[in-house]
XYZ file of C-alpha atoms in Angstrom:
436
model
C 16.317 25.608 18.608
C 14.587 28.677 17.161
C 16.021 28.167 13.664
C 14.941 24.512 13.638
C 11.525 25.408 14.974
C 11.129 27.962 12.162
C 11.899 25.232 9.578
C 9.539 22.833 11.354
C 6.721 25.356 11.727
C 6.904 26.546 8.121
C 6.669 22.990 6.748
C 3.500 22.335 8.765
C 1.753 25.681 8.326
C 1.848 25.280 4.546
C -0.303 22.129 4.864
C -2.983 23.283 7.366
C -3.681 19.747 8.662
C -6.727 18.561 10.585
C -4.488 16.419 12.769
C -0.755 15.792 13.031
C 0.496 12.255 13.617
C 4.119 11.907 14.732
C 5.979 8.657 14.026
C 7.810 8.412 17.354
C 10.551 5.773 17.374
C 12.286 7.351 20.353
C 15.500 8.003 18.432
C 17.078 11.449 18.514
C 15.361 12.717 15.363
C 11.793 11.796 16.356
C 12.536 12.794 19.968
C 13.415 16.294 18.798
C 10.309 16.341 16.584
C 8.240 15.579 19.696
C 9.655 18.661 21.430
C 9.059 20.823 18.359
C 5.539 19.444 17.946
C 4.712 20.188 21.591
C 5.622 23.833 21.046
C 3.686 23.925 17.762
C 0.583 22.424 19.392
C 0.610 25.026 22.160
C 0.937 27.835 19.610
C -1.541 26.643 16.980
C -3.979 24.469 18.917
C -3.981 21.676 16.321
C -4.764 18.107 17.400
C -1.557 16.065 17.678
C -0.806 12.452 18.551
C 2.380 10.387 18.662
C 2.431 6.767 17.497
C 5.185 4.400 18.613
C 5.452 1.130 16.679
C 6.647 -1.706 18.911
C 8.371 -4.254 16.645
C 9.563 -6.471 19.482
C 12.912 -7.014 17.754
C 15.047 -5.793 20.657
C 15.109 -6.887 24.281
C 14.803 -3.156 25.029
C 11.593 -2.714 22.968
C 9.254 -2.653 26.000
C 11.402 -0.025 27.694
C 11.471 2.121 24.542
C 7.674 2.040 24.320
C 7.379 3.068 27.974
C 9.844 5.931 27.523
C 7.999 7.207 24.444
C 4.765 7.256 26.444
C 6.440 9.136 29.289
C 8.055 11.697 26.986
C 4.783 12.240 25.151
C 2.937 12.762 28.431
C 5.514 15.366 29.466
C 5.080 17.069 26.084
C 1.285 17.142 26.456
C 0.731 14.884 23.450
C -1.267 11.662 23.432
C 0.846 8.592 22.640
C -0.437 5.355 21.089
C 1.716 2.214 21.095
C 1.082 -0.144 18.175
C 2.513 -3.619 18.749
C 3.227 -5.483 15.506
C 4.589 -8.851 14.443
C 6.974 -9.385 11.566
C 6.711 -12.098 8.960
C 9.676 -11.439 6.703
C 9.510 -14.598 4.611
C 10.888 -13.673 1.218
C 11.796 -10.133 2.343
C 14.658 -8.491 4.165
C 14.096 -7.694 7.828
C 14.512 -3.989 7.060
C 11.862 -4.048 4.332
C 9.391 -6.034 6.405
C 9.831 -3.784 9.459
C 9.310 -0.684 7.315
C 6.143 -2.084 5.732
C 4.483 -3.085 9.006
C 5.549 0.201 10.617
C 3.865 2.298 7.945
C 0.823 0.013 7.966
C 0.459 0.602 11.713
C 0.920 4.352 11.282
C -1.643 4.508 8.465
C -4.417 3.469 10.848
C -4.123 6.878 12.522
C -3.960 9.057 9.387
C -7.368 10.167 8.153
C -8.447 12.520 5.379
C -6.737 15.894 5.791
C -4.179 14.610 8.340
C -0.413 14.594 8.006
C 2.156 12.107 9.217
C 5.473 13.643 10.217
C 8.624 11.564 10.249
C 12.149 12.369 11.385
C 14.264 11.739 8.288
C 17.097 14.213 7.847
C 19.698 15.013 5.193
C 21.956 12.097 6.236
C 18.998 9.742 5.698
C 18.433 11.350 2.301
C 22.044 10.697 1.323
C 21.756 7.062 2.431
C 18.487 6.592 0.526
C 20.015 8.087 -2.630
C 23.045 5.782 -2.417
C 20.832 2.732 -1.816
C 18.822 3.629 -4.919
C 22.057 4.063 -6.865
C 23.225 0.638 -5.670
C 19.983 -0.902 -6.964
C 20.444 0.760 -10.365
C 17.303 2.890 -9.973
C 16.081 5.414 -12.518
C 14.806 8.969 -11.899
C 11.945 7.844 -9.668
C 14.191 5.866 -7.323
C 16.894 8.536 -7.337
C 14.287 11.108 -6.333
C 14.862 9.561 -2.893
C 12.505 11.087 -0.306
C 10.221 14.055 -0.929
C 9.774 16.618 1.833
C 6.001 16.522 1.253
C 4.120 13.773 -0.566
C 0.598 12.297 -0.694
C 0.250 9.168 1.428
C -2.783 6.970 2.077
C -5.556 9.339 3.194
C -3.296 12.292 3.952
C 0.272 13.508 3.516
C 3.739 12.605 4.737
C 5.807 15.614 5.771
C 9.505 15.351 6.602
C 10.223 18.700 8.277
C 13.930 18.037 8.952
C 14.879 16.579 5.566
C 17.354 19.379 4.799
C 18.879 19.353 8.299
C 22.024 17.255 8.991
C 22.100 14.710 11.816
C 24.842 16.659 13.634
C 22.565 19.712 13.919
C 19.683 17.595 15.229
C 21.935 16.035 17.867
C 23.352 19.450 18.839
C 19.897 20.955 19.409
C 18.664 17.844 21.258
C 21.640 18.062 23.612
C 21.084 21.801 24.037
C 17.503 21.062 25.135
C 18.789 18.286 27.436
C 16.540 15.736 25.768
C 16.873 12.017 26.320
C 16.413 9.491 23.528
C 16.856 5.802 22.841
C 19.762 4.245 20.975
C 18.732 1.263 18.869
C 21.629 -1.181 18.984
C 20.637 -2.569 15.574
C 21.717 0.750 14.018
C 25.323 -0.349 14.553
C 24.890 -3.622 12.650
C 26.645 -3.110 9.312
C 25.143 -6.302 7.893
C 22.230 -4.030 6.999
C 22.920 -2.004 3.841
C 21.755 1.306 5.272
C 23.964 0.917 8.357
C 26.927 -0.056 6.182
C 26.497 3.129 4.172
C 26.001 5.183 7.348
C 29.125 3.943 9.118
C 31.497 2.985 6.288
C 30.646 5.127 3.260
C 29.041 8.407 4.317
C 31.860 9.536 6.686
C 34.414 9.184 3.864
C 32.205 11.095 1.431
C 31.539 13.887 3.942
C 35.223 14.191 4.751
C 36.096 14.544 1.082
C 33.074 16.656 0.108
C 31.563 18.423 3.169
C 28.572 19.701 1.178
C 27.621 16.402 -0.411
C 24.283 16.450 1.449
C 23.244 19.557 -0.454
C 24.490 18.157 -3.763
C 22.544 14.929 -3.304
C 19.429 16.876 -2.319
C 19.689 18.894 -5.539
C 20.175 15.728 -7.618
C 17.198 14.082 -5.920
C 15.039 17.136 -6.623
C 16.156 17.189 -10.289
C 15.314 13.491 -10.642
C 11.917 14.155 -9.085
C 11.333 16.967 -11.590
C 12.286 14.696 -14.506
C 9.959 11.959 -13.255
C 7.114 14.455 -12.824
C 7.724 15.735 -16.358
C 7.553 12.190 -17.767
C 4.284 11.566 -15.963
C 2.849 14.874 -17.179
C 3.789 14.192 -20.801
C 2.478 10.609 -20.745
C -0.650 11.010 -18.614
C -2.988 11.166 -21.622
C -1.457 8.015 -23.127
C -1.594 6.246 -19.781
C -5.263 7.101 -19.276
C -6.081 5.788 -22.757
C -4.485 2.445 -21.825
C -6.049 2.197 -18.355
C -9.460 0.501 -18.036
C -12.048 1.301 -15.370
C -11.180 -1.913 -13.478
C -7.517 -0.899 -13.210
C -6.259 -3.207 -15.968
C -3.967 -2.084 -18.758
C -4.691 -2.590 -22.464
C -2.068 -4.748 -24.161
C -3.098 -3.466 -27.612
C -2.481 0.130 -26.525
C 0.899 -0.764 -25.031
C 1.861 -2.665 -28.192
C 1.364 0.463 -30.277
C 3.981 2.373 -28.265
C 7.754 2.408 -28.456
C 9.554 0.217 -25.946
C 10.652 3.244 -23.873
C 7.131 4.634 -23.649
C 5.693 1.179 -22.938
C 8.065 0.615 -20.017
C 7.235 4.026 -18.569
C 3.493 3.360 -18.870
C 3.983 0.110 -16.962
C 5.854 2.013 -14.246
C 3.010 4.530 -14.065
C 0.603 1.596 -13.718
C 2.466 0.378 -10.640
C 2.682 3.891 -9.225
C -1.051 4.415 -9.759
C -1.741 1.268 -7.697
C 0.807 2.351 -5.048
C 2.781 -0.844 -5.563
C 6.498 -1.365 -5.229
C 8.241 -0.399 -8.462
C 9.495 -3.431 -10.435
C 13.010 -3.593 -11.833
C 13.719 -3.171 -15.536
C 14.145 -6.958 -15.831
C 10.741 -7.539 -14.214
C 9.127 -5.049 -16.586
C 10.594 -6.980 -19.508
C 9.202 -10.228 -18.069
C 5.740 -8.655 -17.703
C 5.768 -7.828 -21.384
C 7.457 -10.939 -22.781
C 6.022 -13.662 -20.532
C 2.565 -12.283 -19.739
C 1.459 -9.752 -22.348
C 2.920 -11.642 -25.320
C 2.100 -15.182 -24.165
C 0.163 -17.357 -26.617
C -3.601 -16.833 -26.791
C -4.396 -20.163 -25.145
C -2.021 -19.582 -22.214
C -2.945 -18.426 -18.716
C 0.321 -16.705 -17.743
C 1.129 -15.772 -14.141
C 4.156 -13.720 -13.048
C 4.742 -13.515 -9.302
C 6.200 -10.190 -8.148
C 6.472 -10.111 -4.391
C 3.004 -9.612 -2.947
C 1.181 -9.508 -6.292
C 0.737 -11.496 -9.466
C 0.637 -10.049 -12.968
C -1.963 -11.865 -15.067
C -3.649 -11.474 -18.426
C -7.294 -11.647 -19.435
C -9.147 -10.378 -22.514
C -5.985 -8.714 -23.828
C -5.456 -6.708 -20.647
C -2.852 -6.894 -17.891
C -4.053 -7.195 -14.289
C -2.402 -6.784 -10.888
C -3.815 -9.571 -8.728
C -3.329 -10.322 -5.036
C -2.679 -14.013 -4.376
C -5.761 -15.558 -2.777
C -6.724 -18.551 -0.695
C -8.489 -21.504 -2.301
C -12.158 -21.125 -1.270
C -14.003 -23.121 -3.938
C -14.906 -25.863 -1.446
C -16.407 -23.382 1.048
C -20.220 -23.485 1.383
C -22.633 -22.066 3.954
C -26.411 -21.663 4.389
C -27.921 -18.196 3.859
C -30.651 -17.031 6.216
C -32.997 -14.054 5.887
C -31.833 -10.918 7.725
C -28.587 -12.511 8.870
C -25.235 -11.213 7.674
C -23.074 -13.943 6.149
C -19.321 -13.228 6.271
C -17.638 -14.710 3.222
C -14.152 -16.271 3.416
C -10.779 -14.674 2.643
C -12.097 -11.105 2.650
C -14.514 -11.632 -0.251
C -17.100 -9.525 1.600
C -20.450 -10.086 3.253
C -23.988 -10.989 2.143
C -27.439 -10.169 3.458
C -30.792 -11.468 2.174
C -33.813 -9.429 3.199
C -37.522 -9.390 2.369
C -38.216 -6.362 0.181
C -40.862 -5.409 -2.404
C -38.013 -3.725 -4.293
C -36.009 -6.937 -4.482
C -35.467 -8.838 -7.728
C -35.801 -12.393 -6.414
C -39.091 -14.276 -6.059
C -38.716 -17.108 -3.530
C -41.198 -19.326 -1.734
C -40.849 -20.013 1.967
C -39.639 -23.531 1.193
C -37.031 -22.221 -1.272
C -35.758 -19.709 1.271
C -35.096 -22.571 3.680
C -32.857 -24.284 1.091
C -30.599 -21.330 0.215
C -26.825 -21.572 0.417
C -23.727 -19.833 -0.929
C -21.020 -21.644 -2.878
C -17.924 -20.663 -4.850
C -17.633 -23.818 -6.926
C -19.143 -23.533 -10.445
C -18.187 -27.113 -11.337
C -21.077 -28.935 -12.993
C -23.582 -26.086 -12.488
C -25.839 -24.602 -15.155
C -27.768 -21.341 -15.007
C -30.432 -19.479 -16.994
C -29.758 -15.717 -16.700
C -32.688 -13.313 -16.990
C -32.933 -12.140 -20.594
C -31.253 -15.222 -22.035
C -33.086 -17.805 -24.137
C -31.709 -20.938 -22.506
C -29.483 -22.374 -19.803
C -25.716 -22.738 -20.139
C -22.881 -24.179 -18.142
C -21.686 -21.680 -15.562
C -18.141 -22.075 -16.854
C -19.281 -20.796 -20.279
C -21.330 -17.987 -18.736
C -18.306 -16.741 -16.791
C -16.436 -16.499 -20.083
C -19.339 -14.709 -21.792
C -19.699 -12.222 -18.939
C -15.982 -11.461 -19.022
C -15.082 -12.778 -15.575
C -11.285 -13.228 -15.274
C -10.200 -16.803 -14.578
C -8.858 -15.994 -11.083
C -12.264 -14.604 -10.015
C -14.437 -17.474 -11.231
C -14.007 -19.391 -7.978
C -14.215 -16.241 -5.863
C -17.625 -15.082 -7.135
C -20.508 -16.044 -4.764
C -23.129 -18.350 -6.257
C -26.575 -18.398 -4.596
C -28.066 -21.890 -4.685
C -31.489 -23.290 -3.872
C -30.569 -26.888 -3.285
C -28.514 -27.670 -6.406
C -30.170 -25.017 -8.596
C -28.499 -21.667 -9.299
C -30.618 -18.717 -8.130
C -28.107 -15.948 -8.882
C -24.448 -15.295 -9.508
C -23.696 -12.208 -7.499
C -22.515 -9.226 -9.437
C -23.485 -10.854 -12.760
C -27.099 -12.021 -13.064
C -30.218 -13.451 -11.471
C -31.709 -16.631 -12.918
C -34.984 -16.567 -14.819
C -36.846 -19.191 -12.689
C -36.356 -16.973 -9.613
C -36.920 -13.547 -11.190
C -39.551 -11.366 -9.545
C -40.236 -9.369 -6.394
C -39.979 -10.319 -2.778
C -36.343 -10.610 -1.707
C -33.283 -8.409 -2.027
C -29.710 -9.707 -1.919
C -26.899 -7.299 -1.009
C -23.253 -8.202 -1.527
C -20.686 -5.866 -0.042
C -17.621 -6.995 -1.917
C -14.083 -6.056 -0.991
C -11.768 -5.113 -3.835
C -8.717 -7.303 -4.310
């Protein structure tokens, strides 16, 4: 116990967190972490909470949640149960469960906090072999880092160098109870197949394979970090302020450098890393498509699109061009599909001059079809479709940009311009947009 606590304590003290969040599944590894964290909290006085994610996949899930709450109470640590639902259309059950689990955990990790998870050296070996099976490069073969930035804080894996047998030995020594997830025996899942069919053979042949894999993972991580360091300047020169990537800059690079810059682009956006084949498709089918094309490449939860000789990562969106709603003074209008919210208020600092009658006719639309507008500073009116092109609005945003109408007349296109007939003082329009 003392040797494990020393490893645990050292990994946390180096970070000096504001709060520690424990991912508590109830399995032996996180159960032991709960005991170690209880001791650490008493010694250091840091705020600690445990979060149990209730997936509802097992008939025992309710009982596991209850046990985690009871164990946390005994340990003197607050426990929060997050109940989630899985929609694994197009994804494996494992992948979907992992994504929703980390999404639930992220709600409790604020700036300066750390999330601690119970992965150990057997998990590291499994992760390395899974990456090898997928044909991953240095980044994938880096497997899991003991400490890494995550969301608003850090992930720390205090037991990453400790084998499962040692964790089980100490847990039994402390007479701890834990849950056994029956799905861990199901070898239809790749990780379980490796755990039960592959790892035992490897460990029997090479007892120190855990250490060898850890060294290889660390070397791969060093190589990946070196690549990023050497290419950061080139990446920054290709990256625009809106997060897009310059095709012209990429075209001037060798194929190897270009592919690495694309990988860095995905890493920068914290997106799942595409395969080599997908990277080739991004370049051949999107970047190099004919000038009059509007190419779209679907990659899981995002689309890769092109506009003005730049590549964009775009979240698929609902069709909202037929949505319309009245806008009232001093009332917040929630826009559809997470586009944001609007508020019109009377203000001498505002840039819209409206009569009382005009105010009563205001509405918001997303459909530019058939509309014309006369932006302030322009000599004449133009079709809104042409103005979107002139103002550099990507095609996928042209029916997601709020249009303020007075009857059928355009008053303003939010984020772009106000119209000359309504320019003046009297009303202020605030749009709190949400990035997509």
